[in-house]
Each structure stands twice: as C-alpha cells, then as structure tokens.
Coordinates of C-alpha atoms and ligand atoms in Angstrom, one line a residue:
M12 CA 2.7 -23.3 13.0
P13 CA 6.3 -22.2 13.6
L14 CA 8.5 -21.7 10.6
T15 CA 11.9 -23.3 10.4
A16 CA 14.9 -20.8 10.5
G17 CA 15.4 -21.1 6.7
L18 CA 11.8 -20.7 5.8
R19 CA 11.5 -17.7 8.2
K20 CA 14.3 -15.9 6.4
F21 CA 12.8 -16.7 3.1
S22 CA 9.3 -15.5 4.0
L23 CA 10.7 -12.4 5.7
T24 CA 12.5 -11.6 2.5
V25 CA 9.2 -11.9 0.6
H26 CA 7.4 -9.8 3.2
V27 CA 10.0 -7.0 3.3
S28 CA 10.3 -6.9 -0.5
A29 CA 6.5 -6.7 -1.0
S30 CA 5.9 -4.2 1.8
V31 CA 8.7 -1.8 1.1
G32 CA 8.1 -2.3 -2.7
W33 CA 4.5 -1.2 -2.1
L34 CA 5.8 2.0 -0.4
G35 CA 8.1 2.7 -3.3
A36 CA 5.4 2.1 -5.8
V37 CA 3.0 4.5 -4.0
A38 CA 5.8 7.2 -4.0
A39 CA 6.0 6.7 -7.8
F40 CA 2.2 7.0 -8.1
L41 CA 2.3 10.2 -6.0
A42 CA 5.0 11.7 -8.3
L43 CA 2.9 11.0 -11.4
A44 CA -0.3 12.3 -9.8
V45 CA 1.4 15.5 -8.7
T46 CA 2.7 15.9 -12.3
G47 CA -0.9 15.5 -13.4
V48 CA -2.2 18.2 -11.1
T49 CA 0.5 20.7 -11.7
S50 CA 1.1 20.3 -15.5
E51 CA -0.7 22.6 -17.9
D52 CA 0.0 20.4 -20.9
T53 CA -3.0 18.3 -21.9
Q54 CA -0.9 15.5 -23.4
T55 CA 1.1 15.2 -20.2
V56 CA -2.0 15.0 -18.0
R57 CA -3.6 12.4 -20.3
A58 CA -0.4 10.3 -20.3
V59 CA -0.2 10.5 -16.5
S60 CA -3.8 9.5 -16.2
I61 CA -3.3 6.5 -18.4
A62 CA -0.1 5.4 -16.7
L63 CA -1.6 5.4 -13.2
E64 CA -3.9 2.5 -14.1
P65 CA -1.3 -0.2 -15.0
L66 CA 0.9 1.0 -12.1
T67 CA -2.0 0.4 -9.7
R68 CA -3.3 -2.8 -11.3
W69 CA 0.0 -4.6 -11.9
V70 CA 2.3 -3.3 -9.2
I71 CA 0.5 -1.5 -6.2
V72 CA -2.5 -3.9 -5.7
P73 CA -0.4 -7.1 -6.0
L74 CA 2.3 -5.8 -3.7
A75 CA -0.4 -4.6 -1.1
L76 CA -2.0 -8.1 -1.1
A77 CA 1.4 -9.8 -0.9
S78 CA 2.4 -7.6 2.0
L79 CA -0.8 -8.3 3.9
L80 CA -0.7 -12.1 3.3
S81 CA 3.1 -12.5 3.9
G82 CA 2.7 -10.3 7.1
V83 CA 0.1 -12.6 8.5
V84 CA 2.3 -15.6 7.6
Q85 CA 5.2 -13.9 9.3
A86 CA 3.2 -13.2 12.4
L87 CA 1.6 -16.6 12.7
G88 CA 4.8 -18.5 11.8
T89 CA 7.1 -16.8 14.4
P90 CA 6.9 -16.2 18.2
W91 CA 5.6 -12.7 17.4
G92 CA 2.0 -14.0 16.9
L93 CA -0.8 -12.1 15.4
F94 CA -2.5 -10.8 18.5
R95 CA 0.4 -10.9 21.1
H96 CA 2.1 -7.6 20.5
Y97 CA 0.6 -4.2 20.0
W98 CA 3.0 -3.3 17.1
V99 CA 1.8 -6.3 15.1
V100 CA -1.9 -5.6 15.7
I101 CA -1.5 -2.0 14.8
K102 CA 0.4 -3.0 11.6
L103 CA -2.4 -5.4 10.7
L104 CA -5.1 -2.7 11.2
L105 CA -3.2 0.0 9.3
T106 CA -2.4 -2.4 6.5
L107 CA -6.1 -3.6 6.3
I108 CA -7.3 0.0 6.2
A109 CA -4.6 1.0 3.5
T110 CA -5.6 -2.0 1.4
A111 CA -9.3 -1.3 1.7
V112 CA -8.9 2.3 0.7
L113 CA -6.6 1.2 -2.2
L114 CA -9.2 -1.3 -3.5
L115 CA -12.0 1.3 -3.2
T116 CA -9.9 3.8 -5.3
V117 CA -9.2 1.3 -8.2
G118 CA -12.6 2.1 -9.8
S119 CA -11.9 5.8 -10.1
I120 CA -8.3 5.2 -11.4
R121 CA -9.8 2.9 -14.1
S122 CA -12.4 5.4 -15.1
L123 CA -9.8 8.2 -15.2
A124 CA -7.6 6.2 -17.5
R125 CA -10.6 5.3 -19.8
R126 CA -11.6 8.9 -20.1
A127 CA -8.0 10.1 -20.8
T128 CA -7.9 7.5 -23.6
E129 CA -11.3 8.4 -25.1
Q130 CA -11.4 12.2 -24.6
P131 CA -8.9 14.6 -26.2
E132 CA -9.5 17.2 -23.5
I133 CA -9.1 17.2 -19.7
S134 CA -12.4 18.0 -18.0
V135 CA -12.8 19.7 -14.6
D136 CA -13.9 16.4 -13.0
M137 CA -10.9 14.6 -14.3
Q138 CA -8.7 17.2 -12.7
G139 CA -10.7 16.7 -9.5
M140 CA -10.1 12.9 -9.7
I141 CA -6.4 13.4 -10.1
S142 CA -6.3 15.9 -7.1
S143 CA -8.2 13.3 -5.0
L144 CA -5.6 10.7 -6.0
V145 CA -2.8 13.0 -4.9
L146 CA -4.5 13.2 -1.4
H147 CA -5.1 9.4 -1.3
S148 CA -1.6 8.4 -2.4
G149 CA 0.0 11.1 -0.1
G150 CA -2.0 9.8 2.9
G151 CA -1.2 6.2 2.0
L152 CA 2.5 6.9 1.8
L153 CA 2.4 8.4 5.3
V154 CA 0.5 5.4 6.7
L155 CA 3.1 3.0 5.0
L156 CA 5.9 5.0 6.5
V157 CA 4.4 4.7 10.0
I158 CA 4.0 0.9 9.4
T159 CA 7.7 0.7 8.3
V160 CA 8.9 2.6 11.4
L161 CA 6.7 0.3 13.6
S162 CA 8.2 -2.8 11.9
V163 CA 11.8 -1.7 12.5
Y164 CA 11.5 -0.3 16.0
K165 CA 9.0 -2.9 17.2
P166 CA 7.9 -0.9 20.3
V167 CA 7.5 -3.1 23.4
G168 CA 4.0 -3.8 24.7
K169 CA 2.3 -7.1 25.0
I170 CA -1.4 -7.7 24.8
R171 CA -2.5 -9.2 28.1
V172 CA -4.6 -12.3 28.0
R173 CA -6.7 -13.0 31.1
Ligands
LIG204 C1 2.7 -2.0 4.5 C2 2.7 -3.0 5.4 C3 3.9 -3.5 6.0 C4 5.2 -3.1 6.0 C5 5.8 -1.8 5.3 C6 6.0 -4.0 6.8 C7 7.4 -4.0 7.0 C8 8.1 -4.9 7.7 C9 9.6 -4.9 7.8 C10 10.5 -3.8 7.2 C11 9.9 -5.9 8.6 C12 11.3 -6.3 9.0 C13 11.6 -5.9 10.4 C14 12.9 -6.5 10.9 O1 13.2 -7.6 10.6 O2 13.6 -5.8 11.7 C15 8.7 -6.6 9.0 C16 8.6 -7.7 9.8 C17 7.4 -8.2 10.3 N1 6.2 -7.9 9.9 FE1 5.6 -6.5 8.5 N2 5.1 -5.0 7.3 C18 3.9 -4.7 6.8 C19 2.7 -5.4 7.1 C20 2.6 -6.5 8.0 C21 1.4 -7.1 8.4 C22 0.0 -6.9 7.9 C23 1.8 -8.0 9.4 C24 0.9 -9.0 10.2 C25 -0.1 -8.6 10.9 C26 3.2 -7.9 9.6 C27 3.9 -8.7 10.5 C28 5.3 -8.7 10.6 C29 6.0 -9.5 11.6 C30 5.5 -10.5 12.6 C31 7.4 -9.2 11.3 C32 8.6 -9.9 12.1 C33 9.0 -11.1 11.3 C34 10.2 -11.9 11.9 O3 10.8 -11.4 12.8 O4 10.5 -12.9 11.3 N3 3.7 -7.0 8.7 N4 7.6 -6.0 8.4

C-alpha cells in the first residue's frame, strides 16, 4: 500500500532514527566491551559487564526490531518495494542476520551481568565472554556500516521478474 508523502517522510524519519541509532548504540557497546577486555581493575570489569545488559535490553534490541520493522514498512510503502531492488533485498538479509545474531547473544550478556553482580572476582570464562562480545559487536558494527552505505548510495540493479 503506497504511503502518502507526509506519512512517507514520517516513517522514513522513524526508520533512519532507529537504524542509525542502532549503529551508534552498538558503537557504545563496543567501547564498553573493549574497556572490559583491556582493564585490569576488577570493579571496572564488573561495572562494564553489568552495564552491557540494560544497554542491550533497553536500547539495542528495541532499535534493531524498530529498524527491521520500519525498513519493511518503508520498502512496502514506497515504489522501492521489498523484492524489486538488490540493495533493498541485501539490506533485508543483512538486517535479519544481524538481528538474529543479536538475539542469540542476549542470553550470554544476561548471564555475564548476573555473574558480575553475584561474584566479587572476574573468572576466566567471564573474560572469554567479554572478548566474544567485542568480536560480535565489532562485526555487527561493520555490517551496520555496510547497510548504511547501501542505504545512502542505493546502487542500481533491479531484480528481474520473468
Ligand atoms: C541496520 C539496518 C538499516 C539501516 C542502517 C538503514 C538505513 C537507512 C537510511 C540511512 C535510509 C535513508 C536513505 C535516504 O533517504 O537517502 C534508509 C532508507 C530506506 N531503507 Fe533502510 N536501513 C536499515 C534497514 C532496512 C531494512 C531491513 C529495509 C527493508 C527491507 C530497509 C529499507 C529501506 C528503504 C526502502 C528505504 C528508502 C525509503 C524511502 O525512500 O522512502 N532498510 N535506510
């Protein structure tokens, strides 16, 4: 269903705010996780481990879901369509993958925060968890940057329908 000009601007504002906000929040997550990996101070590592949980639960996950949903609305409500242009389909796939990996990581972020709250010391496997979160958020940030570049450049290429 085509969006009216006013609604299209409104939903594009929602889409860009959610999507680029997601990217910024993942950058903040990465900065905290790198601090957790590099710091030798137990209290700092515990504080970082606890802070990652609300950042993920209240900011990153809602923004990711809002970006995906508003992106689909934007595609279906405009002449771009969901399966008409390669850049839109690639964005959809990359966003789905990034969201799935994010949702699969939430469990270990929760367990890290719980352990940092309950245990006074940082165990080796907690350090391993934080290192893995550095890799996941670093990779996620790269994927989100690729999606942003695709969104702005919108490389030509239509999907042929026989
Ligand atoms: C992290 C994920 C995403 C990011 C960072 C992102 C970013 C952006 C940005 C910055 C724009 C504005 C481009 C411009 O107006 O020049 C845009 C537009 C658009 N996005 Fe996304 N997007 C994401 C996910 C998605 C998804 C999942 C879809 C749907 C499959 C989608 C579909 C669209 C469409 C169709 C437009 C053009 C809207 C219009 O012209 O009204 N996006 N996106």
